[in-house]
Structure formats: C-alpha cells, structure tokens
GROMACS .gro file of C-alpha atoms in nm:
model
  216
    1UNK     CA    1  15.153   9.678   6.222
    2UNK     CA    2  15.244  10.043   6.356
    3UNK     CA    3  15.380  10.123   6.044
    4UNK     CA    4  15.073   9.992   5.803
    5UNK     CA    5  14.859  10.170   6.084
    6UNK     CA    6  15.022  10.502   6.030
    7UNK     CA    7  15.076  10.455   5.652
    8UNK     CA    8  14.651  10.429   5.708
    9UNK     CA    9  14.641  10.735   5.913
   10UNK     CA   10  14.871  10.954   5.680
   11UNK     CA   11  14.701  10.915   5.351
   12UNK     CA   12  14.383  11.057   5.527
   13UNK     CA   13  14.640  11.378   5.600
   14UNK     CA   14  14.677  11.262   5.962
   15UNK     CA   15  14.989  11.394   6.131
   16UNK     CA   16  15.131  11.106   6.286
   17UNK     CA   17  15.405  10.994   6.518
   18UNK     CA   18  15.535  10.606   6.591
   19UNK     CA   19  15.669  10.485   6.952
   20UNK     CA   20  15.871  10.210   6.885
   21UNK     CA   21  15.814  10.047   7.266
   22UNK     CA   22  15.652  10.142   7.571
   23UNK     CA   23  15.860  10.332   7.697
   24UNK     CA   24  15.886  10.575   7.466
   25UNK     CA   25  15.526  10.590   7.404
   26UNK     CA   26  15.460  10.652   7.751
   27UNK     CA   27  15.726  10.934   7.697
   28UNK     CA   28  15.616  11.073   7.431
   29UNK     CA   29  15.224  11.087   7.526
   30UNK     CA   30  15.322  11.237   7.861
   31UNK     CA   31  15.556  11.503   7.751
   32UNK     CA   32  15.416  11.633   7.395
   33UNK     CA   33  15.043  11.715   7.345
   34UNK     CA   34  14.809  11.465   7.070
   35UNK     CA   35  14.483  11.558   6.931
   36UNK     CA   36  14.440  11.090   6.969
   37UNK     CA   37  14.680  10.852   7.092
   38UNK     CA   38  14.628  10.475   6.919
   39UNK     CA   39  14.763  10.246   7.188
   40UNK     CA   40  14.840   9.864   7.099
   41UNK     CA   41  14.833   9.648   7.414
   42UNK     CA   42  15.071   9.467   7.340
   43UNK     CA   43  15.400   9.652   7.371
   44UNK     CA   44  15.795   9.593   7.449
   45UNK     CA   45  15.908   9.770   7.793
   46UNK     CA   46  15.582   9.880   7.905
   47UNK     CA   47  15.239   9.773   7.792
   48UNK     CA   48  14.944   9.924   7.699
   49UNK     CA   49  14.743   9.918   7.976
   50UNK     CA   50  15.027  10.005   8.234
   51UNK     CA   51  15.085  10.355   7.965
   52UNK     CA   52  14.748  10.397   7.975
   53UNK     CA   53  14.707  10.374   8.378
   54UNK     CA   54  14.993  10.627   8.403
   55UNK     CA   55  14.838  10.908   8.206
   56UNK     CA   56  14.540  10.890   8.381
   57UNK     CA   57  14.707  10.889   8.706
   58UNK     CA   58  14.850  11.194   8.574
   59UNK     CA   59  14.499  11.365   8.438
   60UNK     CA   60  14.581  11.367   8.072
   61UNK     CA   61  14.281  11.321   7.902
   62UNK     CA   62  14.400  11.270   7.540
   63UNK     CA   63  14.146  11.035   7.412
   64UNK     CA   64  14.283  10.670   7.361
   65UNK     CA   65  14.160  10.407   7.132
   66UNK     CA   66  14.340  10.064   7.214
   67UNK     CA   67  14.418   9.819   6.993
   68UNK     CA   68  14.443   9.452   7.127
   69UNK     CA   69  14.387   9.062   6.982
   70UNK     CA   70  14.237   9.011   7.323
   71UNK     CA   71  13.888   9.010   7.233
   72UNK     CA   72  13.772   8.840   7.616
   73UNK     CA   73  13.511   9.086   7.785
   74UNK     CA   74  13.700   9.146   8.100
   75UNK     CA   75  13.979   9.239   7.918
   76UNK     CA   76  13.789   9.541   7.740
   77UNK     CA   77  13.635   9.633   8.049
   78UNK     CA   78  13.958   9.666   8.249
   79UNK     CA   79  14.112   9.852   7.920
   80UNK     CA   80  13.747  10.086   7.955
   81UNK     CA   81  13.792  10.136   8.368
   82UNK     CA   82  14.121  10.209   8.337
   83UNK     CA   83  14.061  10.577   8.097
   84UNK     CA   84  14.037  10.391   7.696
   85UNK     CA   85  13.773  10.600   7.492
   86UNK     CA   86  13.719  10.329   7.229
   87UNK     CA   87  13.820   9.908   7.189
   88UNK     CA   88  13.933   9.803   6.802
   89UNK     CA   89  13.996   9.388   6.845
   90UNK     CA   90  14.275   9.274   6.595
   91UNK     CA   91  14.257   9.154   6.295
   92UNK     CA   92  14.036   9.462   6.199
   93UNK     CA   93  13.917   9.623   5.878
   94UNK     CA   94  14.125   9.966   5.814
   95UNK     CA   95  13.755  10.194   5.725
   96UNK     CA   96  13.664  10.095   6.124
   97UNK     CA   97  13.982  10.260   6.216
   98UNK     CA   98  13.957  10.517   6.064
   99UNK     CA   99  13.581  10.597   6.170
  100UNK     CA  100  13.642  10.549   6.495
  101UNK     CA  101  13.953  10.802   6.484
  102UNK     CA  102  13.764  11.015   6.340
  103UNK     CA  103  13.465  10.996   6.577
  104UNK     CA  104  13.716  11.050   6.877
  105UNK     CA  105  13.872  11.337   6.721
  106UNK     CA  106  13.506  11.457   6.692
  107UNK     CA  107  13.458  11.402   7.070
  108UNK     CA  108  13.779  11.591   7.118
  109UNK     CA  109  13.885  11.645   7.453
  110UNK     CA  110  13.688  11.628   7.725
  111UNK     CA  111  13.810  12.028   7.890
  112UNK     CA  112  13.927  12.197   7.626
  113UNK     CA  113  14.191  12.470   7.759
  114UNK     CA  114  14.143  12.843   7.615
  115UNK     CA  115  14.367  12.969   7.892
  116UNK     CA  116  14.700  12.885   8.066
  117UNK     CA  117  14.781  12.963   8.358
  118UNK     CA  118  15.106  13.011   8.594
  119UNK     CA  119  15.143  13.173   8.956
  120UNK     CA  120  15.008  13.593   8.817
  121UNK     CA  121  15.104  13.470   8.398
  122UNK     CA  122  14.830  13.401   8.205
  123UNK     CA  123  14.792  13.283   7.828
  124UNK     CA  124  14.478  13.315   7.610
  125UNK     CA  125  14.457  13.133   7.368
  126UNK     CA  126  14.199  13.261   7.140
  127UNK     CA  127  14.269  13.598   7.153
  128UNK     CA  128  14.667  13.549   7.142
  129UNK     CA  129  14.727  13.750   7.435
  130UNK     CA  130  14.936  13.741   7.772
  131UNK     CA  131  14.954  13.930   8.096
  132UNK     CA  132  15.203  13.873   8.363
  133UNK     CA  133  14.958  14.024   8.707
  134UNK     CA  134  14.839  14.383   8.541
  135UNK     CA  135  15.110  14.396   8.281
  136UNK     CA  136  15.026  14.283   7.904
  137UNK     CA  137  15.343  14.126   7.692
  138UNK     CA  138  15.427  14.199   7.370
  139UNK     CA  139  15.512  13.905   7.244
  140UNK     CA  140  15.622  13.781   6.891
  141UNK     CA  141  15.419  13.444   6.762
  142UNK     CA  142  15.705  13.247   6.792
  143UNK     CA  143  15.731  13.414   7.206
  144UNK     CA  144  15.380  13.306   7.236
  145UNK     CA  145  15.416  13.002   7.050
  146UNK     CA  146  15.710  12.908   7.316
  147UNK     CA  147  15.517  13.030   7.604
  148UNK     CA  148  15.274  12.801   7.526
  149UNK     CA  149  15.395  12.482   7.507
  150UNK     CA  150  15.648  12.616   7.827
  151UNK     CA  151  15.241  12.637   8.015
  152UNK     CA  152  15.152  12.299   7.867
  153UNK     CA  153  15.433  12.157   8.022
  154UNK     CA  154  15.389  12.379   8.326
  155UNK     CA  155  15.606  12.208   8.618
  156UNK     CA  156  15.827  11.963   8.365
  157UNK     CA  157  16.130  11.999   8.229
  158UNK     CA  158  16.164  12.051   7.829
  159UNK     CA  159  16.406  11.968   7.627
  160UNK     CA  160  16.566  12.140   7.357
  161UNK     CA  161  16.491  11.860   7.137
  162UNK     CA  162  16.103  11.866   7.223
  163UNK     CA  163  16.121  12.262   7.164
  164UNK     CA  164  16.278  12.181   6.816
  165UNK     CA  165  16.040  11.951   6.715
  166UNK     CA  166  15.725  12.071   6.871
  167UNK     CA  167  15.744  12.480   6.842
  168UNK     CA  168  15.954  12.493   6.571
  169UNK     CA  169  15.872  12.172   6.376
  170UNK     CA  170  16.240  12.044   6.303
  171UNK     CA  171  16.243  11.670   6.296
  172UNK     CA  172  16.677  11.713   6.469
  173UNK     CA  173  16.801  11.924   6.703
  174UNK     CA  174  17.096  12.081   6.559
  175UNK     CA  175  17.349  12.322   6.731
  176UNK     CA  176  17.231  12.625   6.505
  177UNK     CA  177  16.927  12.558   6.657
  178UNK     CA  178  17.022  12.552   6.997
  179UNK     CA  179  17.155  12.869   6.987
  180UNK     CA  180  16.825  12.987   6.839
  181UNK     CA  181  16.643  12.838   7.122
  182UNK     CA  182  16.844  12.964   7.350
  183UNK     CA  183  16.829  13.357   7.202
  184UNK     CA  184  16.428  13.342   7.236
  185UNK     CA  185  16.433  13.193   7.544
  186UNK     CA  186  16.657  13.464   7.674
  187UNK     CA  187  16.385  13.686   7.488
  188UNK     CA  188  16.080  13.532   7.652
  189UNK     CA  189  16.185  13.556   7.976
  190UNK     CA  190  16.311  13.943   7.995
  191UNK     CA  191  15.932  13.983   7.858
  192UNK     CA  192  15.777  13.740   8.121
  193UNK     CA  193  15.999  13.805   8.440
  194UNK     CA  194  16.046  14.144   8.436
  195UNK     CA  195  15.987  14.410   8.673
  196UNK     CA  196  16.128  14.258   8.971
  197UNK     CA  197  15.857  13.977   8.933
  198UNK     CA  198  15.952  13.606   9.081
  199UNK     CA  199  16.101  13.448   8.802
  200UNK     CA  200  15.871  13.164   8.616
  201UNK     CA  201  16.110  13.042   8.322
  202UNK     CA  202  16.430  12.821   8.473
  203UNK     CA  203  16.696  12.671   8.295
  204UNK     CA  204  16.827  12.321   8.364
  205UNK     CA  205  17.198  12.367   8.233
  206UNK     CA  206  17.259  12.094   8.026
  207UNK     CA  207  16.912  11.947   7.972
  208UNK     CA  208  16.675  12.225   7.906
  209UNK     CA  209  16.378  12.432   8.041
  210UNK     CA  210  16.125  12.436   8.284
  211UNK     CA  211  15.851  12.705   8.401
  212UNK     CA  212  15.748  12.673   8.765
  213UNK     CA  213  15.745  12.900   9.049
  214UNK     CA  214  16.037  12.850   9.260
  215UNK     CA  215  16.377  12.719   9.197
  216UNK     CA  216  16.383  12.383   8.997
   0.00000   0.00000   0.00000
C-alpha cells in the first residue's frame, strides 16, 4: 500500500519518501522537515497514533493526513484530538487522495518561519541573509543552505547522513562526502563563531553535528 500510495504521489511530481515501520517514520518526521506527512495507522514498531502524539508533544506542526480501515467515529475523533489535519478511511479512491494532499499543502503550515533564530545568530530566510549580534556573514548558498537546516534542527544532533541527503541531496553518504561535509562545516563555523563569540556549531565526534549554546 505505501508503495502504490507513493507511486500515486510521484506521478503528480510529488517528492516523496517511504518509512518502512514506525519507528523510522517517527524518525524521520521528527528529524527532517515535510511540506505533508501521510500517516497509516496501522504500523510495525510504533503506530500511527502513538507517531502522531509524539510530534505534537514536540510542536511540529507538519500537517498530517491519516490513513486508517477504522472507519468507527471515536476512532477519527481521537486521531483529530490528538493533532491529524485530515481522515482518508481505507479502501479509498486515489483522486480523494490526492485532493486532499493537495488541499493540505494549500493550508500549509500553520506558522510559517521566515527567520531562525539561535542565542545573538539569526537567519532570514527571504532575504538570504545572516547576522551573528551586529556582525553580517558572508556566506556561500551552500553555508546558508547548511546553516539552515543546522537552525531547523536547532538543539538536535545531525547526522552526516541527514546533511547528505537533505542539504546536499545525495541519496548515500559516502566518505568523499564526509570529508566535504566536514570542510564546510569547518567553513561555517569560522564564519558563525568568530570574534571571540560563544561557540553555536558543536561536533559530536563520531556521530555528527549539533548547534546549541553550550557544550553538547
């Protein structure tokens, strides 16, 4: 079913991404960032419902249409209390889906984010710019591409295989790569903590990345 779904959702020029289980959907919707997540109840490791409990909990406010063969009213209220945008009962027709994706991605988000911000950095994104307290940075697009999703993920740790496949769209991490990775990090954060200024961008050695204030 996730594959026919996504099969669907491709030949309208969707970019789309399959969890096999629950536990790497919940993974996957809590560390990358989704214009729509399509949730089916009905998952191994961790179901629907629980996923969609724990990205509320955690304010993410991707919208979520669920997809269930539960068709009982309680069961599409609790799925509607507990953060789901939109209900789609199974067996269903594949022109519903893909109105009602569309009408969500319509909707969009509910807060919208022009700006980022971290401790004195701040990102905007419409104008492209940054400033770290009174100081602008020059930054490359790639920098500012890697800044951003470093603010999106402000506080968690980021892999190099996320930053492969998110900011520089390469389905495997390779060790080329890495060293890549590693160069404009090393980049980015002479730009961003210079001057004596606490530092924002960590690394975990071994694992990855992280931009907080304060030690990781």
């Amino acid at each position: 079913m996730a594959e026919v779904v996504a099969a669907a959702l491709r030949g309208e020029h969707y970019d789309v991404v399959v969890a096999a289980n629950g536990e790497e959907g919940f993974f996957r919707a809590n560390a990358e960032t989704f214009d729509l997540v399509v949730l089916d109840l009905m998952l191994p490791g961790r179901s629907g419902l629980e996923i969609l409990q724990a990205l509320r909990q955690r304010h993410l406010q991707t919208p979520v249409l669920i997809l269930t063969a539960r068709d009982g009213v309680d069961d599409r209220v609790r799925g509607l209390d507990l953060g789901a945008d939109d209900y789609l009962v199974k067996p269903f027709a594949f022109p519903e889906l893909l109105a009602r994706v569309r009408a969500l991605l319509r909707r969009g988000r509910p807060s919208e984010v022009l700006r980022l911000k971290a401790a004195d950095l701040e990102l905007d994104l419409v104008s492209r710019h940054a400033v770290r307290g009174d100081r602008s940075l020059d930054l490359t697009a790639r920098e500012f591409e890697l800044l951003e999703y470093l603010l999106r993920h402000h506080g968690h740790l980021v892999s190099r295989e996320m930053l492969a496949r998110e900011v520089w769209r390469e389905p495997r991490r390779a060790t080329p790569l890495d060293n890549v990775i590693d160069v404009q990090i090393a980049r980015l954060r002479k730009k961003v903590d210079l001057d004596g200024s606490a530092r924002l961008i960590h690394t975990v050695r071994g694992v990855g990345f992280v931009l907080r204030e304060g030690e990781p």
